[in-house]
mmCIF file of C-alpha atoms and ligand atoms in Angstrom:
data_model
loop_
_atom_site.group_PDB
_atom_site.id
_atom_site.type_symbol
_atom_site.label_atom_id
_atom_site.label_comp_id
_atom_site.label_asym_id
_atom_site.label_seq_id
_atom_site.Cartn_x
_atom_site.Cartn_y
_atom_site.Cartn_z
ATOM 1 C CA UNK A 1 46.587 42.839 -37.850
ATOM 2 C CA UNK A 2 42.743 42.473 -36.895
ATOM 3 C CA UNK A 3 41.437 40.834 -33.859
ATOM 4 C CA UNK A 4 38.678 39.305 -36.009
ATOM 5 C CA UNK A 5 38.632 40.437 -39.499
ATOM 6 C CA UNK A 6 35.171 41.326 -40.708
ATOM 7 C CA UNK A 7 36.731 43.445 -43.656
ATOM 8 C CA UNK A 8 38.328 40.428 -44.894
ATOM 9 C CA UNK A 9 34.999 38.379 -44.709
ATOM 10 C CA UNK A 10 33.193 41.190 -46.500
ATOM 11 C CA UNK A 11 35.506 40.981 -49.214
ATOM 12 C CA UNK A 12 35.416 37.533 -49.855
ATOM 13 C CA UNK A 13 31.537 37.424 -49.877
ATOM 14 C CA UNK A 14 30.954 41.064 -51.395
ATOM 15 C CA UNK A 15 29.588 39.873 -54.746
ATOM 16 C CA UNK A 16 26.833 37.830 -53.387
ATOM 17 C CA UNK A 17 26.257 40.065 -50.771
ATOM 18 C CA UNK A 18 25.819 43.340 -52.749
ATOM 19 C CA UNK A 19 23.138 41.599 -54.628
ATOM 20 C CA UNK A 20 21.599 40.657 -51.457
ATOM 21 C CA UNK A 21 21.447 43.795 -49.876
ATOM 22 C CA UNK A 22 20.114 45.312 -53.251
ATOM 23 C CA UNK A 23 17.348 42.898 -53.551
ATOM 24 C CA UNK A 24 16.264 43.433 -50.113
ATOM 25 C CA UNK A 25 16.627 47.242 -50.254
ATOM 26 C CA UNK A 26 14.631 47.162 -53.661
ATOM 27 C CA UNK A 27 11.887 44.442 -52.443
ATOM 28 C CA UNK A 28 11.022 47.008 -49.424
ATOM 29 C CA UNK A 29 9.763 44.423 -47.187
ATOM 30 C CA UNK A 30 11.919 45.683 -44.412
ATOM 31 C CA UNK A 31 9.975 44.149 -41.478
ATOM 32 C CA UNK A 32 9.243 40.241 -41.462
ATOM 33 C CA UNK A 33 10.131 40.025 -45.238
ATOM 34 C CA UNK A 34 10.734 36.423 -46.908
ATOM 35 C CA UNK A 35 14.051 36.282 -46.156
ATOM 36 C CA UNK A 36 13.480 36.139 -42.252
ATOM 37 C CA UNK A 37 11.184 32.807 -42.616
ATOM 38 C CA UNK A 38 13.797 31.386 -44.892
ATOM 39 C CA UNK A 39 16.536 32.093 -42.516
ATOM 40 C CA UNK A 40 14.652 30.480 -39.471
ATOM 41 C CA UNK A 41 13.922 27.418 -41.411
ATOM 42 C CA UNK A 42 17.405 27.098 -42.569
ATOM 43 C CA UNK A 43 18.640 27.661 -39.056
ATOM 44 C CA UNK A 44 16.444 25.336 -37.346
ATOM 45 C CA UNK A 45 17.398 22.626 -39.690
ATOM 46 C CA UNK A 46 20.934 23.098 -39.195
ATOM 47 C CA UNK A 47 20.723 23.301 -35.493
ATOM 48 C CA UNK A 48 18.162 20.360 -35.314
ATOM 49 C CA UNK A 49 15.265 22.012 -33.409
ATOM 50 C CA UNK A 50 11.683 22.256 -34.683
ATOM 51 C CA UNK A 51 11.595 26.019 -34.219
ATOM 52 C CA UNK A 52 13.871 28.890 -34.792
ATOM 53 C CA UNK A 53 12.416 32.471 -33.822
ATOM 54 C CA UNK A 54 14.614 35.381 -34.982
ATOM 55 C CA UNK A 55 14.869 38.513 -32.631
ATOM 56 C CA UNK A 56 16.611 41.811 -32.245
ATOM 57 C CA UNK A 57 19.620 40.378 -30.370
ATOM 58 C CA UNK A 58 21.175 37.745 -28.246
ATOM 59 C CA UNK A 59 20.409 39.433 -24.998
ATOM 60 C CA UNK A 60 16.385 39.616 -26.059
ATOM 61 C CA UNK A 61 16.577 35.926 -27.183
ATOM 62 C CA UNK A 62 17.572 35.071 -23.371
ATOM 63 C CA UNK A 63 15.258 37.611 -22.086
ATOM 64 C CA UNK A 64 12.291 36.021 -24.269
ATOM 65 C CA UNK A 65 12.787 32.669 -22.904
ATOM 66 C CA UNK A 66 12.627 33.849 -19.355
ATOM 67 C CA UNK A 67 9.686 36.085 -19.892
ATOM 68 C CA UNK A 68 7.945 33.030 -21.693
ATOM 69 C CA UNK A 69 8.479 30.717 -18.826
ATOM 70 C CA UNK A 70 7.157 33.449 -16.361
ATOM 71 C CA UNK A 71 10.371 33.777 -14.342
ATOM 72 C CA UNK A 72 10.136 36.807 -12.281
ATOM 73 C CA UNK A 73 10.442 38.003 -8.580
ATOM 74 C CA UNK A 74 11.304 35.385 -6.034
ATOM 75 C CA UNK A 75 12.830 33.037 -8.590
ATOM 76 C CA UNK A 76 16.525 31.774 -8.816
ATOM 77 C CA UNK A 77 18.289 31.451 -12.226
ATOM 78 C CA UNK A 78 21.578 29.928 -11.935
ATOM 79 C CA UNK A 79 24.132 31.608 -13.980
ATOM 80 C CA UNK A 80 27.960 30.818 -14.620
ATOM 81 C CA UNK A 81 30.186 33.354 -12.831
ATOM 82 C CA UNK A 82 32.515 33.401 -16.029
ATOM 83 C CA UNK A 83 30.384 34.713 -18.966
ATOM 84 C CA UNK A 84 29.345 37.900 -20.765
ATOM 85 C CA UNK A 85 27.005 40.240 -18.555
ATOM 86 C CA UNK A 86 23.988 39.853 -20.628
ATOM 87 C CA UNK A 87 23.612 36.134 -19.159
ATOM 88 C CA UNK A 88 23.010 37.448 -15.569
ATOM 89 C CA UNK A 89 21.491 40.680 -16.834
ATOM 90 C CA UNK A 90 18.250 39.367 -18.243
ATOM 91 C CA UNK A 91 17.705 37.586 -15.085
ATOM 92 C CA UNK A 92 17.757 40.734 -13.428
ATOM 93 C CA UNK A 93 15.751 42.379 -15.986
ATOM 94 C CA UNK A 94 12.613 40.124 -15.172
ATOM 95 C CA UNK A 95 13.199 40.714 -11.612
ATOM 96 C CA UNK A 96 14.549 37.270 -10.661
ATOM 97 C CA UNK A 97 17.739 36.843 -8.720
ATOM 98 C CA UNK A 98 20.877 35.632 -10.527
ATOM 99 C CA UNK A 99 22.722 33.184 -8.440
ATOM 100 C CA UNK A 100 26.128 32.398 -9.650
ATOM 101 C CA UNK A 101 28.220 29.088 -9.988
ATOM 102 C CA UNK A 102 31.688 28.442 -10.737
ATOM 103 C CA UNK A 103 33.090 27.096 -14.040
ATOM 104 C CA UNK A 104 36.075 24.190 -15.052
ATOM 105 C CA UNK A 105 39.345 25.537 -15.259
ATOM 106 C CA UNK A 106 39.834 23.589 -18.570
ATOM 107 C CA UNK A 107 37.062 24.255 -20.612
ATOM 108 C CA UNK A 108 35.846 27.631 -19.054
ATOM 109 C CA UNK A 109 32.300 26.261 -18.880
ATOM 110 C CA UNK A 110 29.685 25.409 -16.239
ATOM 111 C CA UNK A 111 31.144 23.039 -13.224
ATOM 112 C CA UNK A 112 28.127 20.977 -12.461
ATOM 113 C CA UNK A 113 29.168 20.209 -9.058
ATOM 114 C CA UNK A 114 29.642 23.865 -8.419
ATOM 115 C CA UNK A 115 26.007 24.529 -10.034
ATOM 116 C CA UNK A 116 24.504 21.705 -7.561
ATOM 117 C CA UNK A 117 26.181 22.974 -4.567
ATOM 118 C CA UNK A 118 24.576 26.454 -5.309
ATOM 119 C CA UNK A 119 21.203 24.995 -5.854
ATOM 120 C CA UNK A 120 21.419 23.361 -2.520
ATOM 121 C CA UNK A 121 22.344 26.429 -0.703
ATOM 122 C CA UNK A 122 19.379 28.476 -2.327
ATOM 123 C CA UNK A 123 17.078 25.622 -1.053
ATOM 124 C CA UNK A 124 18.492 25.359 2.235
ATOM 125 C CA UNK A 125 18.125 29.046 2.873
ATOM 126 C CA UNK A 126 14.389 28.798 1.413
ATOM 127 C CA UNK A 127 13.889 32.170 0.107
ATOM 128 C CA UNK A 128 13.960 31.809 -3.752
ATOM 129 C CA UNK A 129 12.473 29.138 -5.943
ATOM 130 C CA UNK A 130 14.955 27.579 -8.189
ATOM 131 C CA UNK A 131 13.647 27.773 -11.676
ATOM 132 C CA UNK A 132 16.040 28.095 -14.512
ATOM 133 C CA UNK A 133 19.901 26.951 -15.022
ATOM 134 C CA UNK A 134 21.586 28.894 -17.594
ATOM 135 C CA UNK A 135 24.759 27.574 -19.049
ATOM 136 C CA UNK A 136 26.849 29.065 -21.788
ATOM 137 C CA UNK A 137 28.833 27.532 -24.671
ATOM 138 C CA UNK A 138 31.666 30.074 -23.962
ATOM 139 C CA UNK A 139 34.214 30.994 -26.896
ATOM 140 C CA UNK A 140 32.225 28.495 -29.133
ATOM 141 C CA UNK A 141 32.692 25.155 -27.067
ATOM 142 C CA UNK A 142 29.606 23.311 -25.853
ATOM 143 C CA UNK A 143 29.148 23.240 -22.268
ATOM 144 C CA UNK A 144 28.943 19.963 -20.345
ATOM 145 C CA UNK A 145 25.031 20.362 -21.065
ATOM 146 C CA UNK A 146 24.467 16.715 -19.964
ATOM 147 C CA UNK A 147 25.817 16.984 -16.493
ATOM 148 C CA UNK A 148 24.114 20.607 -16.074
ATOM 149 C CA UNK A 149 20.606 19.025 -17.269
ATOM 150 C CA UNK A 150 20.949 16.220 -14.872
ATOM 151 C CA UNK A 151 21.128 18.803 -12.184
ATOM 152 C CA UNK A 152 18.302 20.857 -13.726
ATOM 153 C CA UNK A 153 16.060 17.840 -13.663
ATOM 154 C CA UNK A 154 16.908 16.793 -10.208
ATOM 155 C CA UNK A 155 15.706 20.093 -8.888
ATOM 156 C CA UNK A 156 12.840 20.554 -11.211
ATOM 157 C CA UNK A 157 14.363 23.363 -13.284
ATOM 158 C CA UNK A 158 14.503 24.210 -16.800
ATOM 159 C CA UNK A 159 17.943 24.431 -18.706
ATOM 160 C CA UNK A 160 18.462 27.531 -21.004
ATOM 161 C CA UNK A 161 21.357 27.223 -23.194
ATOM 162 C CA UNK A 162 23.189 30.837 -24.039
ATOM 163 C CA UNK A 163 24.494 29.663 -27.257
ATOM 164 C CA UNK A 164 25.396 33.077 -28.203
ATOM 165 C CA UNK A 165 28.977 32.463 -28.780
ATOM 166 C CA UNK A 166 28.403 28.855 -29.548
ATOM 167 C CA UNK A 167 26.851 28.708 -33.045
ATOM 168 C CA UNK A 168 28.272 25.925 -35.291
ATOM 169 C CA UNK A 169 29.922 24.080 -32.119
ATOM 170 C CA UNK A 170 28.692 20.586 -31.485
ATOM 171 C CA UNK A 171 29.152 17.397 -29.335
ATOM 172 C CA UNK A 172 28.779 13.956 -30.338
ATOM 173 C CA UNK A 173 26.892 15.033 -33.350
ATOM 174 C CA UNK A 174 24.692 17.482 -31.529
ATOM 175 C CA UNK A 175 25.064 21.049 -32.221
ATOM 176 C CA UNK A 176 24.835 24.075 -29.924
ATOM 177 C CA UNK A 177 21.456 25.467 -29.995
ATOM 178 C CA UNK A 178 19.918 21.918 -29.590
ATOM 179 C CA UNK A 179 20.636 21.681 -25.629
ATOM 180 C CA UNK A 180 18.371 22.037 -22.959
ATOM 181 C CA UNK A 181 14.687 23.444 -23.086
ATOM 182 C CA UNK A 182 15.465 26.434 -25.285
ATOM 183 C CA UNK A 183 18.755 28.020 -26.672
ATOM 184 C CA UNK A 184 19.472 31.512 -27.351
ATOM 185 C CA UNK A 185 22.105 32.750 -30.121
ATOM 186 C CA UNK A 186 23.363 36.007 -31.174
ATOM 187 C CA UNK A 187 24.341 37.618 -34.365
ATOM 188 C CA UNK A 188 26.328 40.397 -33.269
ATOM 189 C CA UNK A 189 29.061 40.985 -35.862
ATOM 190 C CA UNK A 190 31.822 39.463 -34.053
ATOM 191 C CA UNK A 191 30.002 35.894 -32.964
ATOM 192 C CA UNK A 192 30.667 32.965 -35.021
ATOM 193 C CA UNK A 193 27.513 33.682 -37.544
ATOM 194 C CA UNK A 194 27.247 37.403 -37.460
ATOM 195 C CA UNK A 195 25.102 39.878 -39.257
ATOM 196 C CA UNK A 196 25.845 43.761 -40.045
ATOM 197 C CA UNK A 197 24.286 45.064 -36.866
ATOM 198 C CA UNK A 198 22.398 43.520 -33.922
ATOM 199 C CA UNK A 199 20.559 39.960 -34.270
ATOM 200 C CA UNK A 200 19.452 36.940 -32.515
ATOM 201 C CA UNK A 201 17.462 33.872 -32.247
ATOM 202 C CA UNK A 202 16.007 31.441 -29.861
ATOM 203 C CA UNK A 203 15.696 27.691 -30.543
ATOM 204 C CA UNK A 204 13.410 25.460 -29.192
ATOM 205 C CA UNK A 205 10.831 22.397 -29.743
ATOM 206 C CA UNK A 206 7.771 23.080 -27.765
ATOM 207 C CA UNK A 207 5.025 24.395 -30.224
ATOM 208 C CA UNK A 208 3.159 26.340 -27.345
ATOM 209 C CA UNK A 209 6.034 28.137 -25.880
ATOM 210 C CA UNK A 210 7.098 28.925 -29.636
ATOM 211 C CA UNK A 211 3.764 30.400 -30.472
ATOM 212 C CA UNK A 212 4.112 32.299 -27.213
ATOM 213 C CA UNK A 213 7.422 33.878 -27.846
ATOM 214 C CA UNK A 214 6.576 34.885 -31.161
ATOM 215 C CA UNK A 215 3.657 36.812 -29.728
ATOM 216 C CA UNK A 216 5.948 38.455 -27.405
ATOM 217 C CA UNK A 217 8.339 39.500 -30.307
ATOM 218 C CA UNK A 218 5.487 41.512 -31.729
ATOM 219 C CA UNK A 219 4.233 43.364 -28.702
ATOM 220 C CA UNK A 220 2.403 40.704 -27.404
ATOM 221 C CA UNK A 221 0.266 40.328 -30.264
ATOM 222 C CA UNK A 222 -2.722 38.042 -30.453
ATOM 223 C CA UNK A 223 -4.616 37.264 -33.722
ATOM 224 C CA UNK A 224 -3.031 40.166 -35.438
ATOM 225 C CA UNK A 225 -0.684 42.949 -34.765
ATOM 226 C CA UNK A 226 -3.235 45.450 -33.368
ATOM 227 C CA UNK A 227 -4.937 42.645 -30.844
ATOM 228 C CA UNK A 228 -2.611 42.966 -28.210
ATOM 229 C CA UNK A 229 -3.146 40.289 -25.629
ATOM 230 C CA UNK A 230 -0.066 40.533 -23.183
ATOM 231 C CA UNK A 231 3.091 42.735 -22.651
ATOM 232 C CA UNK A 232 6.027 41.904 -25.033
ATOM 233 C CA UNK A 233 8.536 43.621 -26.844
ATOM 234 C CA UNK A 234 9.352 44.900 -30.296
ATOM 235 C CA UNK A 235 11.977 42.307 -30.852
ATOM 236 C CA UNK A 236 12.443 41.342 -34.486
ATOM 237 C CA UNK A 237 15.417 40.576 -36.749
ATOM 238 C CA UNK A 238 15.226 43.138 -39.781
ATOM 239 C CA UNK A 239 14.799 41.649 -43.142
ATOM 240 C CA UNK A 240 18.042 42.884 -44.299
ATOM 241 C CA UNK A 241 20.024 41.274 -41.636
ATOM 242 C CA UNK A 242 18.263 38.022 -42.587
ATOM 243 C CA UNK A 243 19.227 38.574 -46.010
ATOM 244 C CA UNK A 244 22.897 39.207 -44.728
ATOM 245 C CA UNK A 245 22.741 35.834 -42.592
ATOM 246 C CA UNK A 246 21.726 33.814 -45.615
ATOM 247 C CA UNK A 247 24.859 34.925 -47.484
ATOM 248 C CA UNK A 248 26.940 34.263 -44.590
ATOM 249 C CA UNK A 249 25.313 30.951 -43.656
ATOM 250 C CA UNK A 250 26.574 29.766 -47.276
ATOM 251 C CA UNK A 251 30.154 30.685 -46.122
ATOM 252 C CA UNK A 252 29.634 29.207 -42.882
ATOM 253 C CA UNK A 253 28.483 25.795 -44.095
ATOM 254 C CA UNK A 254 31.010 25.797 -46.977
ATOM 255 C CA UNK A 255 34.417 26.712 -45.565
ATOM 256 C CA UNK A 256 34.168 29.270 -42.565
ATOM 257 C CA UNK A 257 33.712 26.586 -39.666
ATOM 258 C CA UNK A 258 36.127 24.344 -41.279
ATOM 259 C CA UNK A 259 38.721 27.384 -41.913
ATOM 260 C CA UNK A 260 38.465 28.406 -37.950
ATOM 261 C CA UNK A 261 39.082 25.113 -36.718
ATOM 262 C CA UNK A 262 42.046 24.764 -39.117
ATOM 263 C CA UNK A 263 43.389 28.286 -37.685
ATOM 264 C CA UNK A 264 42.846 26.836 -33.881
ATOM 265 C CA UNK A 265 44.917 23.848 -34.911
ATOM 266 C CA UNK A 266 47.604 26.103 -36.378
ATOM 267 C CA UNK A 267 47.667 27.989 -33.004
ATOM 268 C CA UNK A 268 47.880 24.736 -30.978
ATOM 269 C CA UNK A 269 50.863 23.517 -33.004
ATOM 270 C CA UNK A 270 52.564 26.867 -33.250
ATOM 271 C CA UNK A 271 52.472 27.317 -29.386
ATOM 272 C CA UNK A 272 53.883 24.058 -28.534
ATOM 273 C CA UNK A 273 56.579 24.609 -25.976
ATOM 274 C CA UNK A 274 55.386 28.237 -25.223
ATOM 275 C CA UNK A 275 54.698 28.380 -21.606
ATOM 276 C CA UNK A 276 50.970 28.879 -21.908
ATOM 277 C CA UNK A 277 47.948 27.027 -21.517
ATOM 278 C CA UNK A 278 46.058 26.341 -24.596
ATOM 279 C CA UNK A 279 42.470 26.008 -24.818
ATOM 280 C CA UNK A 280 41.006 22.568 -24.359
ATOM 281 C CA UNK A 281 38.331 20.591 -26.561
ATOM 282 C CA UNK A 282 37.055 17.799 -25.053
ATOM 283 C CA UNK A 283 36.908 14.251 -26.788
ATOM 284 C CA UNK A 284 33.890 14.147 -29.027
ATOM 285 C CA UNK A 285 33.409 17.829 -28.875
ATOM 286 C CA UNK A 286 33.928 20.713 -31.732
ATOM 287 C CA UNK A 287 34.197 24.357 -31.002
ATOM 288 C CA UNK A 288 33.089 27.216 -33.306
ATOM 289 C CA UNK A 289 36.184 29.160 -32.066
ATOM 290 C CA UNK A 290 34.380 32.385 -31.028
ATOM 291 C CA UNK A 291 37.484 33.234 -29.394
ATOM 292 C CA UNK A 292 40.846 31.317 -28.992
ATOM 293 C CA UNK A 293 41.718 31.930 -25.443
ATOM 294 C CA UNK A 294 44.879 31.032 -23.560
ATOM 295 C CA UNK A 295 45.708 30.885 -19.833
ATOM 296 C CA UNK A 296 48.743 32.664 -18.437
ATOM 297 C CA UNK A 297 50.477 32.318 -15.110
ATOM 298 C CA UNK A 298 49.273 35.519 -13.076
ATOM 299 C CA UNK A 299 47.676 38.743 -13.796
ATOM 300 C CA UNK A 300 50.995 40.443 -13.934
ATOM 301 C CA UNK A 301 52.185 38.065 -16.514
ATOM 302 C CA UNK A 302 48.985 38.459 -18.487
ATOM 303 C CA UNK A 303 49.018 42.117 -18.492
ATOM 304 C CA UNK A 304 52.613 42.325 -19.178
ATOM 305 C CA UNK A 305 52.188 40.079 -22.298
ATOM 306 C CA UNK A 306 49.296 41.959 -23.705
ATOM 307 C CA UNK A 307 51.277 45.168 -23.616
ATOM 308 C CA UNK A 308 54.225 43.737 -25.517
ATOM 309 C CA UNK A 309 51.744 42.092 -28.060
ATOM 310 C CA UNK A 310 50.304 45.274 -28.422
ATOM 311 C CA UNK A 311 53.605 47.331 -29.230
ATOM 312 C CA UNK A 312 54.026 44.776 -31.899
ATOM 313 C CA UNK A 313 50.837 45.406 -33.472
ATOM 314 C CA UNK A 314 49.177 42.199 -32.272
ATOM 315 C CA UNK A 315 45.532 42.799 -30.644
ATOM 316 C CA UNK A 316 44.537 40.671 -28.090
ATOM 317 C CA UNK A 317 41.456 40.919 -25.449
ATOM 318 C CA UNK A 318 40.706 39.894 -22.050
ATOM 319 C CA UNK A 319 37.358 37.865 -21.974
ATOM 320 C CA UNK A 320 36.375 38.609 -19.175
ATOM 321 C CA UNK A 321 38.467 40.723 -16.640
ATOM 322 C CA UNK A 322 35.779 40.536 -14.092
ATOM 323 C CA UNK A 323 33.562 37.710 -12.749
ATOM 324 C CA UNK A 324 29.821 38.318 -12.639
ATOM 325 C CA UNK A 325 29.787 38.128 -8.903
ATOM 326 C CA UNK A 326 32.019 41.298 -8.829
ATOM 327 C CA UNK A 327 30.160 43.388 -11.411
ATOM 328 C CA UNK A 328 28.846 46.674 -9.691
ATOM 329 C CA UNK A 329 25.548 45.871 -11.100
ATOM 330 C CA UNK A 330 25.249 43.023 -8.862
ATOM 331 C CA UNK A 331 26.728 44.432 -5.695
ATOM 332 C CA UNK A 332 24.617 43.431 -2.767
ATOM 333 C CA UNK A 333 23.532 40.348 -4.195
ATOM 334 C CA UNK A 334 23.933 37.328 -1.976
ATOM 335 C CA UNK A 335 27.006 34.941 -3.055
ATOM 336 C CA UNK A 336 25.699 31.464 -2.346
ATOM 337 C CA UNK A 337 28.929 29.619 -3.429
ATOM 338 C CA UNK A 338 32.515 30.839 -3.863
ATOM 339 C CA UNK A 339 34.033 30.963 -7.513
ATOM 340 C CA UNK A 340 37.657 30.546 -7.110
ATOM 341 C CA UNK A 341 38.369 29.111 -10.816
ATOM 342 C CA UNK A 342 36.389 32.415 -12.308
ATOM 343 C CA UNK A 343 38.250 34.646 -10.012
ATOM 344 C CA UNK A 344 41.525 32.989 -11.393
ATOM 345 C CA UNK A 345 40.516 32.856 -14.977
ATOM 346 C CA UNK A 346 39.853 36.695 -15.130
ATOM 347 C CA UNK A 347 43.296 37.309 -13.815
ATOM 348 C CA UNK A 348 45.047 34.892 -16.293
ATOM 349 C CA UNK A 349 43.021 34.474 -19.402
ATOM 350 C CA UNK A 350 43.943 36.320 -22.738
ATOM 351 C CA UNK A 351 42.275 35.602 -26.199
ATOM 352 C CA UNK A 352 44.341 36.008 -29.650
ATOM 353 C CA UNK A 353 43.317 37.310 -33.036
ATOM 354 C CA UNK A 354 40.855 34.490 -34.344
ATOM 355 C CA UNK A 355 38.709 34.258 -37.409
ATOM 356 C CA UNK A 356 38.153 31.874 -40.392
ATOM 357 C CA UNK A 357 40.179 34.261 -42.350
ATOM 358 C CA UNK A 358 43.354 33.862 -40.617
ATOM 359 C CA UNK A 359 46.336 32.699 -42.448
ATOM 360 C CA UNK A 360 49.096 30.410 -41.169
ATOM 361 C CA UNK A 361 51.874 33.135 -41.327
ATOM 362 C CA UNK A 362 50.091 35.319 -39.052
ATOM 363 C CA UNK A 363 49.203 32.509 -36.528
ATOM 364 C CA UNK A 364 53.141 31.689 -36.420
ATOM 365 C CA UNK A 365 53.856 35.368 -36.117
ATOM 366 C CA UNK A 366 51.543 35.840 -32.966
ATOM 367 C CA UNK A 367 52.915 32.311 -31.398
ATOM 368 C CA UNK A 368 56.430 33.807 -31.970
ATOM 369 C CA UNK A 369 55.562 37.149 -30.535
ATOM 370 C CA UNK A 370 54.040 35.335 -27.405
ATOM 371 C CA UNK A 371 57.238 33.119 -27.277
ATOM 372 C CA UNK A 372 59.622 36.118 -27.201
ATOM 373 C CA UNK A 373 57.475 37.955 -24.441
ATOM 374 C CA UNK A 374 57.606 34.883 -22.212
ATOM 375 C CA UNK A 375 61.270 34.080 -22.873
HETATM 376 C C1 LIG B 401 26.937 38.162 -27.072
HETATM 377 C C2 LIG B 401 26.634 37.688 -26.049
HETATM 378 C C3 LIG B 401 25.303 37.708 -25.621
HETATM 379 C C4 LIG B 401 24.222 38.759 -26.064
HETATM 380 O O1 LIG B 401 24.203 39.039 -27.183
HETATM 381 P P1 LIG B 401 23.709 40.412 -27.780
HETATM 382 O O2 LIG B 401 23.340 40.032 -29.478
HETATM 383 O O3 LIG B 401 25.103 41.234 -27.999
HETATM 384 O O4 LIG B 401 22.527 40.822 -27.081
HETATM 385 C C5 LIG B 401 24.844 36.899 -24.356
HETATM 386 N N1 LIG B 401 25.336 36.048 -23.803
HETATM 387 C C6 LIG B 401 26.898 35.776 -24.157
HETATM 388 C C7 LIG B 401 27.516 34.707 -23.693
HETATM 389 C C8 LIG B 401 27.295 36.574 -25.160
HETATM 390 O O5 LIG B 401 28.489 36.131 -25.830
#
C-alpha cells in the first residue's frame, strides 16, 4: 500500500503524459516555453485571481511575496505554530522575525484569537513592527481567512495565504489561492496538484506587485534579462513541469478532486465507531485532502497505533511531530503566546494513506486495522 500513490496516477495519465513530455522535449523551449504561460492563465482562471506567477517551488513562492512587500529586519510576520517549516523559514530568510500563534484543535488551522493575542504582545513590547500575517490551508482545508483577515486589517498588516497544501479546496465558492493580498502554492509531487519535481506559484490581483515579482523571479530583471535593476532570484517553473501540470490539471478538474473527496467520505464512514477523532470540514467548506489526519488520545497511543499499522503494511505519517516554536532553527526566538493546541496536536495526529486513486476496499482495510489496533 502506498501513502500517496503517484505511480497509479502516472499509469492513469501515461498516454497523455508521454505525448506532453515528448512534445516539450522536442520543442526545446525548456525555460519559459509556451506551456508556462498557458498553465499560468489556466490556474489564475481556476483559482479566481488576476495573476498567477509560476516559480521554482512553494517555498520561493512565499519568499517572493515577502521580498516584494519589502519585509525584513525589525518586522514581525505571524505564522501558525502548526505547519510545515517553510512557512516560518521564509520569514527568517528575509531577516524578519516569525511570531508563532496557535491553531484550532478541530480544523488544525489558524486561531484568530491566538493570532490577535500574539499581535497585541508584539505591539506592547514595541520592538518589532507587525507587517504580515501568514495563514495556512493545512491538509487542503481552507483556513478561516475572514477571521484572520479581520485581525490583519485591524493592525494594518498584509495577509499571505500559504496554500501549498490547499490547491483545489474552497469555502463558499471561493477557492484556496484567492484569499489575502497574495497566496502561494506548491507543486511538490505529493501536494494536491503536483508536478514531476519541484514547482510553485503565486496568486494575486495587484498589477504592480505582480510585475515586481516577475522581475524578482528572473534575477531582478528590468526591461530585459541582462538589465538587472534589483536583487532577485532564479526562480522559474520549468517548461516540462508546466506541461506535466497541464495534463494533471485536466485529471484534477475532471475527476481527481471529486475522487479524493469520495475517499474522505469512505474513511469517515468506515471509521464510525472507531475511537479516533476524524478530520472536521466546517459547513460551506471543501477540502482538497492533501492529508486525511486523525487525532488519537495521546502520544503513546498514537505511536503504538502507527507501529501496529506498519506491521500490517499500512504506511502512515505524523504531520507534524514538532511545533514551529520548538524547532532547533528557531531556538532563542521569543515566544509571544503559548500554543498548547499545537503541542497537543503534535502528540496525537496521524495521517492515513490518502490520494484520488484509493479504492473503497483499501480504505476499509485501513479502518479495520485501526479498529483492531485500538480494540
Ligand atoms: C510543501 C509546503 C511548503 C513548501 O513548498 P515546496 O514546494 O516544498 O517548497 C510551504 N508551506 C506548506 C504548508 C507546505 O506544506
